């Protein structure tokens, strides 16, 4: 898919299962909306295929695709009441007035807006508009519902609430949702599977767990959650485990199935919450443990957890520590403290070959 | 203090409207109740003659005809202006297109009508081409016809319809059309059910800006029409210049003003009316309650 010389989508291939809550996740401008618009029928790709339920829908007009969209800006019809907005698809199909009332009533009930049926969209709050848009998109009973950043205009608290509501609607009606977002938390918490996109390409398509725990590329690791990334060289490989040399830090053990070639380079990543931080040196008997000694450069208290930037040699590691008072804890870790950071070799990952590989 | 200043600012405007609008209007009203002078002018004697003459069959026929012609010309103008305004609003070269619409205003209105006379005349541009290409044997009568009147009226007032339509369509959120298509509307349905209701204001303005001046048209039928295409404006002008009946001219002019004002008021009413009555809403609400088994709410 190109706009002029600009390639907005490049060789994207996705198989989405029936009834799945599927998310497209990526930074702004990566082509998520363009992909949705191709599925909905508002853009024509230069090449490729869109197949829904075994039917190639590309030659079909948007109104014939059995796909409905919840638009980013809601796109409610300002001249129609909530009732008439939701009834719009039925009126087009000349459904009998009685059936329209029953069905619109049912869908307004689903999104808890029965009491607002007579209002105009301008009289609704953001969350209510959102729900009208959802009811209106669902009333045709589409085989696929497309949602383009549906929560981005809501405040944080309402966003959480609507996300849960969306999830429960999905469970209730069981149709396929294709959900676009640039918010990794949203995607991780509700999706069955996520496709992470960047620059018009799909980098990884997997379950939230795999995306977070086993990112395929440096970009995915960086984009999903926070992480520590290091360029490293591979020293030796054996027994499903590689020994890396990280400049400035030292030798790091990592479990890996991919088996990088010894002598090559690799990008190594470890999530901050997987790193243990303590004043005492951890049990030296474990061979799978990576242990480094360092100095706390910057402790950041943020309520339920603390963040530390720990300088080990020439490298700085980001470490998250949860506050759990039931645990026997030593004295608080403070600025300039000498500490030990450690993590198990199966918590770190190699996310790709190094830049010069 | 503020109020006084406001009055001060409004002062010149009030003075202007009083001297050049209200006073002349009152003079016309006064004249319409006077008796016609023998050699033009008026006699200072109260009379209802001018108002009684308004009901003559001849005049009623001219009025009906003027109304029909104005309506047809306005509908054609709007039908052309609507797609034009739409294309302009969606175009990337809006400024250029706006300029092209405004360019005709740089030429005097009468000159533009004269240009049409040259184009449509017996030895004019169109006939010249038709003769040269052998499509016709002798010149067609294009000028001084009802068709010529309609054509030139539409030409003259098209920009007045395009501009308000363009400015409302430009503010219209086009994702609404995509939403309509997405929900199952054909292209035409999307336009009729979503675009048109949302640009009602612009259509209303375009209608007024074309219908009112066309209803009072005088120069166009005079220059490119024939005897049969005479309109109310020509009738009034004849009363003034040929019959020299000032009171009748006054009562006719007031009638036109009165009829168009009533028309505007009716249109404004229609435009402001909600599309659904309160009773229908109540019925709907009751229906949900019944459908959901929640009892009366
Ligand atoms: N109609 C268009 N014309 C030109 N470029 C476009 C158009 N639509 C989108 N793009 C470009 O394509 C890229 C992807 O856009 P989009 O799919 O909207 O991204 P996202 O939804 O992921 O933020 C962007 O760089 C955007 O500038
Ligand atoms: Mg987008």
GROMACS .gro file of C-alpha atoms in nm, chain A residues 81 86 143 183 225 227 259 264 277 279 296 338:
model
   12
   81UNK     CA    1  -3.037   1.101   1.810
   86UNK     CA    2  -2.784   0.297   1.626
  143UNK     CA    3  -1.832  -1.097   1.100
  183UNK     CA    4  -0.086   0.166   2.386
  225UNK     CA    5   0.733  -0.242   2.839
  227UNK     CA    6   1.385  -0.309   2.916
  259UNK     CA    7   2.171  -2.080   1.895
  264UNK     CA    8   2.909  -1.326   1.611
  277UNK     CA    9   1.862  -0.605   4.375
  279UNK     CA   10   2.280  -0.526   4.957
  296UNK     CA   11   2.289   0.297   4.290
  338UNK     CA   12   2.682  -0.053   4.693
   0.00000   0.00000   0.00000
